[in-house]
Amino acid sequence: RQAFYESGLTNITITKGVSEIGEAAFQYCRNLTSITIPNSVKWIGSDVFEYCDNLETIYCSQAIYDKYHEEYPKMQVKK
């Protein structure tokens, strides 16, 4: 929970093999502009990107998109 809370990260590629992203993991990462989520992720907690004011794109698999795009509308399927 809150693993990268208020960090200065600007873009993130989550390592393959990670299976979940905990609640509020990137909360208040105001400099974050993009994140890439690998196919291995099966669960994303609530409020993961809350207050990430500059987040433009969340790249992910079709399965993650189908499951979470309503909660995180900035998701795009990575081709």
GROMACS .gro file of N, CA and C in nm:
model
  237
    1ARG      N    1   0.084  -0.118   0.000
    1ARG     CA    2   0.000   0.000   0.000
    1ARG      C    3   0.088   0.124   0.000
    2GLN      N    4   0.055   0.221  -0.085
    2GLN     CA    5   0.125   0.348  -0.099
    2GLN      C    6   0.275   0.331  -0.123
    3ALA      N    7   0.312   0.233  -0.205
    3ALA     CA    8   0.452   0.200  -0.230
    3ALA      C    9   0.534   0.316  -0.284
    4PHE      N   10   0.476   0.396  -0.373
    4PHE     CA   11   0.549   0.508  -0.433
    4PHE      C   12   0.482   0.642  -0.401
    5TYR      N   13   0.409   0.647  -0.294
    5TYR     CA   14   0.334   0.765  -0.250
    5TYR      C   15   0.422   0.890  -0.256
    6GLU      N   16   0.375   0.992  -0.326
    6GLU     CA   17   0.440   1.122  -0.340
    6GLU      C   18   0.581   1.115  -0.398
    7SER      N   19   0.613   1.010  -0.473
    7SER     CA   20   0.746   1.004  -0.534
    7SER      C   21   0.753   1.101  -0.652
    8GLY      N   22   0.873   1.131  -0.695
    8GLY     CA   23   0.894   1.223  -0.807
    8GLY      C   24   0.904   1.153  -0.941
    9LEU      N   25   0.864   1.027  -0.947
    9LEU     CA   26   0.872   0.951  -1.072
    9LEU      C   27   0.792   1.018  -1.183
   10THR      N   28   0.844   1.011  -1.306
   10THR     CA   29   0.773   1.071  -1.419
   10THR      C   30   0.711   0.966  -1.511
   11ASN      N   31   0.777   0.851  -1.526
   11ASN     CA   32   0.717   0.741  -1.600
   11ASN      C   33   0.766   0.610  -1.541
   12ILE      N   34   0.684   0.509  -1.552
   12ILE     CA   35   0.712   0.381  -1.487
   12ILE      C   36   0.676   0.268  -1.582
   13THR      N   37   0.764   0.170  -1.586
   13THR     CA   38   0.733   0.043  -1.651
   13THR      C   39   0.742  -0.063  -1.542
   14ILE      N   40   0.630  -0.121  -1.510
   14ILE     CA   41   0.628  -0.223  -1.405
   14ILE      C   42   0.691  -0.350  -1.461
   15THR      N   43   0.774  -0.413  -1.381
   15THR     CA   44   0.848  -0.532  -1.422
   15THR      C   45   0.754  -0.650  -1.449
   16LYS      N   46   0.785  -0.724  -1.555
   16LYS     CA   47   0.710  -0.846  -1.584
   16LYS      C   48   0.722  -0.940  -1.466
   17GLY      N   49   0.616  -1.008  -1.433
   17GLY     CA   50   0.614  -1.098  -1.320
   17GLY      C   51   0.537  -1.042  -1.201
   18VAL      N   52   0.523  -0.909  -1.196
   18VAL     CA   53   0.443  -0.847  -1.090
   18VAL      C   54   0.298  -0.885  -1.115
   19SER      N   55   0.228  -0.932  -1.011
   19SER     CA   56   0.092  -0.981  -1.033
   19SER      C   57  -0.016  -0.885  -0.984
   20GLU      N   58   0.020  -0.791  -0.896
   20GLU     CA   59  -0.080  -0.696  -0.849
   20GLU      C   60  -0.016  -0.562  -0.815
   21ILE      N   61  -0.100  -0.460  -0.819
   21ILE     CA   62  -0.060  -0.325  -0.781
   21ILE      C   63  -0.146  -0.288  -0.662
   22GLY      N   64  -0.083  -0.265  -0.548
   22GLY     CA   65  -0.156  -0.241  -0.424
   22GLY      C   66  -0.230  -0.109  -0.420
   23GLU      N   67  -0.321  -0.099  -0.326
   23GLU     CA   68  -0.402   0.021  -0.308
   23GLU      C   69  -0.314   0.145  -0.292
   24ALA      N   70  -0.353   0.249  -0.363
   24ALA     CA   71  -0.288   0.380  -0.354
   24ALA      C   72  -0.138   0.375  -0.382
   25ALA      N   73  -0.093   0.278  -0.460
   25ALA     CA   74   0.051   0.258  -0.486
   25ALA      C   75   0.119   0.383  -0.541
   26PHE      N   76   0.053   0.456  -0.627
   26PHE     CA   77   0.114   0.574  -0.688
   26PHE      C   78   0.041   0.703  -0.649
   27GLN      N   79  -0.034   0.699  -0.544
   27GLN     CA   80  -0.112   0.814  -0.499
   27GLN      C   81  -0.021   0.936  -0.479
   28TYR      N   82  -0.066   1.050  -0.527
   28TYR     CA   83   0.004   1.178  -0.516
   28TYR      C   84   0.137   1.181  -0.591
   29CYS      N   85   0.154   1.097  -0.691
   29CYS     CA   86   0.272   1.106  -0.777
   29CYS      C   87   0.240   1.210  -0.885
   30ARG      N   88   0.248   1.334  -0.848
   30ARG     CA   89   0.202   1.443  -0.933
   30ARG      C   90   0.285   1.462  -1.060
   31ASN      N   91   0.408   1.410  -1.065
   31ASN     CA   92   0.492   1.422  -1.183
   31ASN      C   93   0.476   1.305  -1.280
   32LEU      N   94   0.404   1.204  -1.240
   32LEU     CA   95   0.387   1.085  -1.322
   32LEU      C   96   0.305   1.117  -1.446
   33THR      N   97   0.362   1.085  -1.565
   33THR     CA   98   0.291   1.113  -1.690
   33THR      C   99   0.247   0.985  -1.761
   34SER      N  100   0.321   0.874  -1.741
   34SER     CA  101   0.280   0.749  -1.806
   34SER      C  102   0.326   0.629  -1.724
   35ILE      N  103   0.252   0.521  -1.739
   35ILE     CA  104   0.286   0.396  -1.672
   35ILE      C  105   0.252   0.281  -1.767
   36THR      N  106   0.339   0.181  -1.769
   36THR     CA  107   0.316   0.062  -1.848
   36THR      C  108   0.298  -0.056  -1.754
   37ILE      N  109   0.186  -0.124  -1.769
   37ILE     CA  110   0.151  -0.237  -1.683
   37ILE      C  111   0.163  -0.365  -1.765
   38PRO      N  112   0.244  -0.462  -1.719
   38PRO     CA  113   0.263  -0.585  -1.796
   38PRO      C  114   0.142  -0.679  -1.788
   39ASN      N  115   0.140  -0.778  -1.877
   39ASN     CA  116   0.032  -0.877  -1.880
   39ASN      C  117   0.022  -0.958  -1.752
   40SER      N  118   0.131  -0.966  -1.677
   40SER     CA  119   0.132  -1.047  -1.555
   40SER      C  120   0.044  -0.989  -1.444
   41VAL      N  121   0.013  -0.860  -1.451
   41VAL     CA  122  -0.071  -0.797  -1.348
   41VAL      C  123  -0.216  -0.843  -1.367
   42LYS      N  124  -0.271  -0.896  -1.260
   42LYS     CA  125  -0.409  -0.946  -1.263
   42LYS      C  126  -0.503  -0.867  -1.174
   43TRP      N  127  -0.448  -0.788  -1.083
   43TRP     CA  128  -0.530  -0.712  -0.989
   43TRP      C  129  -0.468  -0.574  -0.966
   44ILE      N  130  -0.554  -0.472  -0.965
   44ILE     CA  131  -0.513  -0.334  -0.935
   44ILE      C  132  -0.602  -0.285  -0.823
   45GLY      N  133  -0.540  -0.238  -0.715
   45GLY     CA  134  -0.614  -0.189  -0.600
   45GLY      C  135  -0.683  -0.057  -0.626
   46SER      N  136  -0.759  -0.012  -0.531
   46SER     CA  137  -0.831   0.114  -0.544
   46SER      C  138  -0.738   0.233  -0.522
   47ASP      N  139  -0.775   0.344  -0.579
   47ASP     CA  140  -0.704   0.472  -0.562
   47ASP      C  141  -0.558   0.466  -0.603
   48VAL      N  142  -0.523   0.374  -0.691
   48VAL     CA  143  -0.383   0.358  -0.732
   48VAL      C  144  -0.325   0.485  -0.790
   49PHE      N  145  -0.402   0.555  -0.873
   49PHE     CA  146  -0.352   0.675  -0.941
   49PHE      C  147  -0.419   0.802  -0.891
   50GLU      N  148  -0.473   0.800  -0.772
   50GLU     CA  149  -0.541   0.916  -0.717
   50GLU      C  150  -0.443   1.033  -0.700
   51TYR      N  151  -0.482   1.148  -0.747
   51TYR     CA  152  -0.405   1.272  -0.741
   51TYR      C  153  -0.277   1.267  -0.825
   52CYS      N  154  -0.275   1.183  -0.927
   52CYS     CA  155  -0.166   1.184  -1.025
   52CYS      C  156  -0.210   1.281  -1.135
   53ASP      N  157  -0.201   1.408  -1.104
   53ASP     CA  158  -0.261   1.513  -1.186
   53ASP      C  159  -0.209   1.520  -1.329
   54ASN      N  160  -0.085   1.477  -1.354
   54ASN     CA  161  -0.027   1.486  -1.487
   54ASN      C  162  -0.026   1.353  -1.562
   55LEU      N  163  -0.088   1.251  -1.505
   55LEU     CA  164  -0.091   1.121  -1.570
   55LEU      C  165  -0.173   1.129  -1.698
   56GLU      N  166  -0.106   1.098  -1.809
   56GLU     CA  167  -0.171   1.106  -1.940
   56GLU      C  168  -0.213   0.970  -1.993
   57THR      N  169  -0.128   0.868  -1.971
   57THR     CA  170  -0.154   0.738  -2.033
   57THR      C  171  -0.115   0.623  -1.942
   58ILE      N  172  -0.200   0.523  -1.938
   58ILE     CA  173  -0.173   0.398  -1.869
   58ILE      C  174  -0.176   0.290  -1.976
   59TYR      N  175  -0.059   0.237  -2.013
   59TYR     CA  176  -0.050   0.132  -2.114
   59TYR      C  177  -0.069  -0.003  -2.048
   60CYS      N  178  -0.152  -0.088  -2.106
   60CYS     CA  179  -0.182  -0.217  -2.043
   60CYS      C  180  -0.231  -0.317  -2.147
   61SER      N  181  -0.251  -0.439  -2.101
   61SER     CA  182  -0.305  -0.545  -2.187
   61SER      C  183  -0.455  -0.526  -2.206
   62GLN      N  184  -0.508  -0.597  -2.304
   62GLN     CA  185  -0.652  -0.593  -2.328
   62GLN      C  186  -0.729  -0.642  -2.206
   63ALA      N  187  -0.679  -0.746  -2.140
   63ALA     CA  188  -0.748  -0.802  -2.023
   63ALA      C  189  -0.757  -0.700  -1.909
   64ILE      N  190  -0.648  -0.630  -1.883
   64ILE     CA  191  -0.649  -0.527  -1.778
   64ILE      C  192  -0.741  -0.412  -1.820
   65TYR      N  193  -0.733  -0.373  -1.945
   65TYR     CA  194  -0.819  -0.266  -1.994
   65TYR      C  195  -0.967  -0.302  -1.974
   66ASP      N  196  -1.004  -0.421  -2.015
   66ASP     CA  197  -1.143  -0.464  -2.005
   66ASP      C  198  -1.193  -0.462  -1.860
   67LYS      N  199  -1.106  -0.495  -1.769
   67LYS     CA  200  -1.144  -0.505  -1.628
   67LYS      C  201  -1.146  -0.370  -1.556
   68TYR      N  202  -1.057  -0.277  -1.594
   68TYR     CA  203  -1.039  -0.156  -1.514
   68TYR      C  204  -1.058  -0.023  -1.587
   69HIS      N  205  -1.088  -0.022  -1.716
   69HIS     CA  206  -1.090   0.106  -1.788
   69HIS      C  207  -1.197   0.203  -1.739
   70GLU      N  208  -1.303   0.154  -1.682
   70GLU     CA  209  -1.404   0.247  -1.630
   70GLU      C  210  -1.353   0.319  -1.506
   71GLU      N  211  -1.276   0.251  -1.424
   71GLU     CA  212  -1.219   0.312  -1.305
   71GLU      C  213  -1.100   0.402  -1.340
   72TYR      N  214  -1.024   0.361  -1.442
   72TYR     CA  215  -0.905   0.436  -1.484
   72TYR      C  216  -0.917   0.467  -1.633
   73PRO      N  217  -0.989   0.573  -1.670
   73PRO     CA  218  -1.020   0.601  -1.809
   73PRO      C  219  -0.901   0.637  -1.897
   74LYS      N  220  -0.785   0.660  -1.838
   74LYS     CA  221  -0.667   0.694  -1.919
   74LYS      C  222  -0.595   0.571  -1.972
   75MET      N  223  -0.653   0.454  -1.949
   75MET     CA  224  -0.592   0.329  -1.996
   75MET      C  225  -0.602   0.318  -2.147
   76GLN      N  226  -0.495   0.263  -2.205
   76GLN     CA  227  -0.489   0.233  -2.348
   76GLN      C  228  -0.428   0.096  -2.363
   77VAL      N  229  -0.476   0.020  -2.458
   77VAL     CA  230  -0.420  -0.112  -2.484
   77VAL      C  231  -0.287  -0.095  -2.554
   78LYS      N  232  -0.183  -0.156  -2.496
   78LYS     CA  233  -0.050  -0.149  -2.555
   78LYS      C  234  -0.045  -0.247  -2.672
   79LYS      N  235  -0.003  -0.198  -2.786
   79LYS     CA  236   0.002  -0.282  -2.907
   79LYS      C  237   0.141  -0.332  -2.930
   0.00000   0.00000   0.00000
